[in-house]
Coordinates of C-alpha atoms in Angstrom, one line a residue:
M683 CA 154.8 34.2 122.0
E684 CA 157.2 32.3 120.3
I685 CA 160.0 34.1 118.2
V686 CA 162.8 31.6 117.0
L687 CA 166.2 32.4 116.5
N688 CA 166.7 30.1 113.6
K689 CA 163.8 31.3 111.5
I690 CA 164.6 35.1 111.9
L691 CA 168.3 34.2 110.9
S692 CA 166.7 32.5 107.8
Q693 CA 164.5 35.2 106.9
I694 CA 167.4 37.7 107.0
H695 CA 169.8 35.4 104.7
Y696 CA 167.0 34.7 102.3
Q697 CA 166.6 38.4 101.6
E698 CA 170.4 38.9 101.8
D699 CA 170.9 35.9 98.9
K700 CA 168.0 37.4 97.2
L701 CA 169.2 40.9 97.0
S702 CA 173.0 40.0 96.2
S703 CA 171.7 37.7 93.2
Q704 CA 170.5 40.7 91.6
M705 CA 173.7 42.3 91.3
M706 CA 172.4 45.8 92.3
P707 CA 174.7 48.7 93.8
T708 CA 175.9 48.1 97.3
A709 CA 174.2 51.3 98.5
D710 CA 171.1 50.1 96.8
E711 CA 171.2 46.7 98.5
A712 CA 172.1 48.1 101.8
Y713 CA 169.2 50.7 101.7
Q714 CA 166.7 47.6 100.6
M715 CA 168.1 45.6 103.8
T716 CA 167.7 48.4 106.0
L717 CA 164.0 48.5 105.1
F718 CA 163.4 45.3 105.3
L719 CA 165.1 44.4 108.7
N720 CA 163.4 47.8 110.3
E721 CA 160.1 46.2 109.1
M722 CA 160.9 42.9 110.8
L723 CA 161.9 44.7 113.8
C724 CA 158.9 46.5 114.0
A725 CA 156.4 43.8 113.3
I726 CA 158.3 41.6 116.5
K727 CA 158.0 44.8 118.7
T728 CA 154.6 44.7 118.3
K729 CA 154.3 41.0 119.1
V730 CA 156.3 41.3 122.2
L731 CA 154.2 44.6 123.4
Q732 CA 151.1 42.8 123.0
A733 CA 151.8 39.2 124.0
G734 CA 154.7 39.6 126.4
F735 CA 156.7 36.6 127.2
R736 CA 156.3 33.3 128.4
D737 CA 158.6 33.2 131.1
Q738 CA 161.9 34.6 132.5
N739 CA 163.6 32.4 130.2
Q740 CA 162.1 33.2 126.9
E741 CA 162.8 37.0 127.9
I742 CA 166.5 36.7 128.3
E743 CA 166.8 34.5 125.1
F744 CA 165.0 37.2 123.1
F745 CA 166.7 40.1 124.4
R746 CA 170.2 38.5 124.7
N747 CA 170.0 36.4 121.1
I748 CA 167.4 37.6 118.9
K749 CA 166.8 41.2 119.2
P750 CA 170.2 41.8 118.9
Q751 CA 171.0 39.9 115.7
I752 CA 168.1 41.9 113.8
L753 CA 168.9 45.5 115.3
G754 CA 172.9 44.6 115.0
K755 CA 172.3 44.0 111.1
L756 CA 170.0 47.1 110.9
I757 CA 172.7 49.1 112.1
Y758 CA 175.2 47.5 110.1
Y759 CA 173.2 48.1 106.8
N760 CA 172.0 51.4 107.5
K761 CA 175.9 52.9 108.1
V762 CA 176.7 51.1 104.8
F763 CA 174.2 52.9 102.7
R764 CA 175.5 56.1 104.7
I765 CA 179.0 55.3 104.0
E766 CA 178.4 54.5 100.3
T767 CA 176.4 57.6 99.7
T768 CA 178.7 60.0 100.6
C769 CA 181.8 58.3 99.2
P770 CA 183.5 61.3 97.4
V771 CA 184.9 59.3 94.2
N772 CA 184.7 55.6 92.9
N773 CA 188.6 54.9 93.2
G774 CA 192.2 56.4 93.7
K775 CA 193.8 57.8 96.4
I776 CA 190.8 59.9 97.7
H777 CA 188.7 56.7 97.8
Q778 CA 191.2 54.8 99.6
N779 CA 191.7 57.3 102.3
Y780 CA 187.9 57.7 102.6
Y781 CA 187.7 54.2 103.8
E782 CA 190.8 54.0 105.9
N783 CA 189.7 57.0 107.8
L784 CA 186.4 55.3 108.3
L785 CA 188.3 52.2 109.6
K786 CA 190.3 54.3 111.8
N787 CA 187.6 55.9 113.3
L788 CA 185.7 52.5 114.0
K789 CA 188.6 51.3 115.6
S790 CA 188.6 54.4 118.3
E791 CA 185.0 53.9 118.3
Y792 CA 185.4 50.4 119.6
K793 CA 188.2 51.2 122.2
E794 CA 186.3 53.8 123.9
N795 CA 182.8 52.8 123.7
I796 CA 182.9 48.6 123.7
C797 CA 185.9 46.7 124.5
N798 CA 187.0 48.6 127.8
E799 CA 183.4 47.8 129.3
D800 CA 182.8 45.1 131.8
F801 CA 179.7 44.2 130.0
Y802 CA 181.9 43.5 126.9
R803 CA 184.4 41.2 128.6
Y804 CA 180.8 39.5 130.3
Y805 CA 179.3 38.6 126.8
R806 CA 182.6 37.6 124.9
A807 CA 183.5 34.9 127.7
G808 CA 180.1 33.4 127.0
R809 CA 178.9 34.0 130.8
T810 CA 175.4 33.5 131.5
D811 CA 175.7 34.1 135.6
R812 CA 174.1 37.9 135.3
D813 CA 171.8 37.3 132.3
H814 CA 168.7 37.9 134.7
T815 CA 170.3 41.3 135.3
Y816 CA 171.4 42.4 131.9
F817 CA 168.3 40.9 129.9
K818 CA 165.1 41.5 131.5
L819 CA 162.8 44.6 131.4
G820 CA 163.3 47.2 134.0
K821 CA 166.1 45.8 135.6
I822 CA 168.7 48.7 134.3
N823 CA 170.7 49.9 137.4
Y824 CA 171.6 53.7 136.9
H825 CA 174.4 53.1 139.6
D826 CA 176.5 51.4 137.1
G827 CA 177.2 55.0 135.5
L828 CA 175.4 53.8 132.2
K829 CA 176.2 55.9 129.1
S830 CA 173.6 58.5 128.1
G831 CA 172.1 56.4 125.4
V832 CA 170.3 54.5 128.0
F833 CA 167.8 57.5 127.7
E834 CA 167.0 57.4 124.5
I835 CA 165.9 53.6 123.9
D836 CA 162.4 52.6 124.2
L837 CA 162.3 50.9 127.7
S838 CA 159.3 49.0 126.7
F839 CA 161.6 46.9 124.2
S840 CA 164.7 47.2 125.4
T841 CA 167.1 46.3 128.3
Y842 CA 169.8 48.5 127.1
Y843 CA 172.3 45.6 127.2
D844 CA 170.5 44.0 123.9
N845 CA 171.6 47.4 122.3
K846 CA 174.9 47.1 123.6
I847 CA 175.2 43.5 121.7
A848 CA 173.3 44.8 118.7
H849 CA 176.4 47.3 118.4
I850 CA 179.1 44.6 118.8
I851 CA 177.6 42.8 116.0
A852 CA 177.6 45.9 113.6
N853 CA 181.0 46.9 114.5
E854 CA 182.6 43.5 113.5
L855 CA 180.2 43.5 110.1
L856 CA 181.5 46.9 109.6
Y857 CA 185.2 46.1 110.1
T858 CA 185.3 42.9 107.8
Y859 CA 183.4 45.4 105.2
M860 CA 186.1 48.5 105.6
L861 CA 188.9 45.8 105.1
S862 CA 187.3 44.5 101.7
K863 CA 187.0 48.3 100.5
I864 CA 190.5 49.1 101.5
N865 CA 192.2 45.8 99.9
P866 CA 192.0 46.1 96.1
E867 CA 192.2 42.5 96.0
E868 CA 188.6 42.5 97.5
N869 CA 187.5 45.3 95.2
P870 CA 188.4 44.6 91.7
D871 CA 185.9 46.1 89.6
T872 CA 188.4 48.6 88.1
I873 CA 190.2 45.5 87.0
L874 CA 187.1 43.9 85.9
Q875 CA 186.0 47.0 83.5
N876 CA 189.6 47.3 82.0
L877 CA 189.9 43.7 80.8
D878 CA 189.7 42.4 77.3
T879 CA 188.8 38.7 78.0
N880 CA 185.9 37.4 76.1
K881 CA 182.6 38.6 77.4
D882 CA 181.1 35.0 76.7
I883 CA 183.2 33.7 79.6
S884 CA 180.6 34.6 82.3
W885 CA 179.3 33.1 85.4
T886 CA 175.7 32.6 84.9
N887 CA 174.7 31.2 88.7
S888 CA 174.3 33.3 91.8
Q889 CA 177.2 35.0 93.5
N890 CA 176.8 32.7 96.6
A891 CA 177.0 29.8 94.2
L892 CA 180.4 31.2 93.2
I893 CA 181.7 31.9 96.7
E894 CA 180.8 28.6 97.7
L895 CA 182.7 27.1 95.2
I896 CA 185.7 29.3 95.6
Y897 CA 185.7 28.4 99.4
A898 CA 185.4 24.6 98.8
L899 CA 188.4 24.9 96.2
Y900 CA 190.6 26.8 99.0
A901 CA 189.3 24.5 101.9
S902 CA 190.5 21.5 99.9
N903 CA 193.7 23.1 98.8
S904 CA 193.0 22.0 95.5
I905 CA 194.7 25.1 93.6
A906 CA 198.5 25.7 94.3
Y907 CA 198.4 23.2 97.2
G908 CA 196.3 25.5 99.3
K909 CA 199.1 28.3 99.1
I910 CA 197.1 31.0 97.2
G911 CA 194.8 33.0 100.1
I912 CA 191.1 33.5 99.8
R913 CA 191.4 36.8 98.6
K914 CA 193.4 36.3 95.9
L915 CA 191.5 32.9 94.8
A916 CA 188.5 35.2 94.8
L917 CA 189.9 38.1 92.5
I918 CA 191.2 35.3 90.0
F919 CA 187.5 34.1 89.6
Q920 CA 186.0 37.4 89.5
V921 CA 188.7 38.3 86.8
L922 CA 188.0 35.2 84.9
F923 CA 184.4 35.3 85.0
R924 CA 184.0 39.4 84.9
T925 CA 181.7 38.7 88.0
P926 CA 182.5 41.5 90.9
L927 CA 181.8 39.6 94.3
N928 CA 181.0 42.1 97.1
D929 CA 182.2 41.0 100.6
I930 CA 182.7 37.3 100.3
H931 CA 183.6 37.1 103.7
H932 CA 180.4 38.2 105.0
S933 CA 178.7 36.2 102.5
F934 CA 180.4 33.0 103.7
H935 CA 179.6 33.9 107.2
R936 CA 176.1 33.9 106.2
M937 CA 176.4 30.4 104.5
K938 CA 177.7 28.9 108.1
T939 CA 174.4 30.0 109.6
R940 CA 171.6 29.6 106.9
A941 CA 168.9 27.2 107.3
G942 CA 168.9 23.6 105.4
S943 CA 172.2 22.6 103.4
R944 CA 175.2 25.1 104.0
T945 CA 176.6 23.6 100.6
A946 CA 173.7 23.7 98.6
F947 CA 175.3 24.5 95.5
L948 CA 178.1 21.7 95.9
D949 CA 175.2 19.5 96.5
Q950 CA 173.5 20.3 93.4
L951 CA 176.5 20.2 91.5
K952 CA 177.2 16.7 92.6
I953 CA 173.7 15.9 91.3
S954 CA 174.1 17.3 88.2
L955 CA 177.4 15.6 87.4
E956 CA 175.8 12.1 88.4
E957 CA 172.9 13.0 86.0
Y958 CA 175.2 13.9 83.3
M959 CA 177.1 10.6 83.7
D960 CA 173.9 8.5 83.7
K961 CA 173.1 10.1 80.2
D962 CA 176.2 8.1 78.9
L963 CA 175.3 4.7 80.3

């Protein structure tokens, strides 16, 4: 059995990009990703239970790096779906308070259940000396005083600590998501709806292409000598093209780890310009 992390990430990123390009509501996108990731995890679980692992290194790699990436995203998108489908209003003070309270609860959960544990420090330090204990099936030591969640997991497909990493990943993604909802510059839908700008000026490529362009201009200090922050720069482009961009930081993170060229749009932009130049020769 060979389950490769890069291939898994590529499949997840492709599905995320595909749904993002369809401009669907956040709740619908989160729901579709939840279904996709759950199906992926179930399929991989079937392979693991049937074939097992080639050796100890493959088992540790799976439970430390591969499964947490899938489960972490699954936890994240399921949480986003629940958040968006229970939000009382679309804007205003109640809307702001809703996300601020969620962020406060998230920080509290992080302090109580994640950052104060020895395992968290082990994982964050990038240590590997106890991987044979943390990421092999049947190695759970109940003398460590584990939380009761250990009794709720499938011990044929979890070492308990892979779930810990998944929740760390989900927590970080949710933190970024909450900030984007709280900061008005990251949620300019109301501004876009009320503008009287020319509707013919629209962005006709994908959201990810626009985000790639925005980050390129930001990284090169091409606008206002780099004195404009990425959030404000993104807002300018959203207003200009009447195009809402959902969670640009998350999208940029996906770009950094996607398969193939990480600057696909900029690469194509260069080719298109050179072809256009050649027409005049």
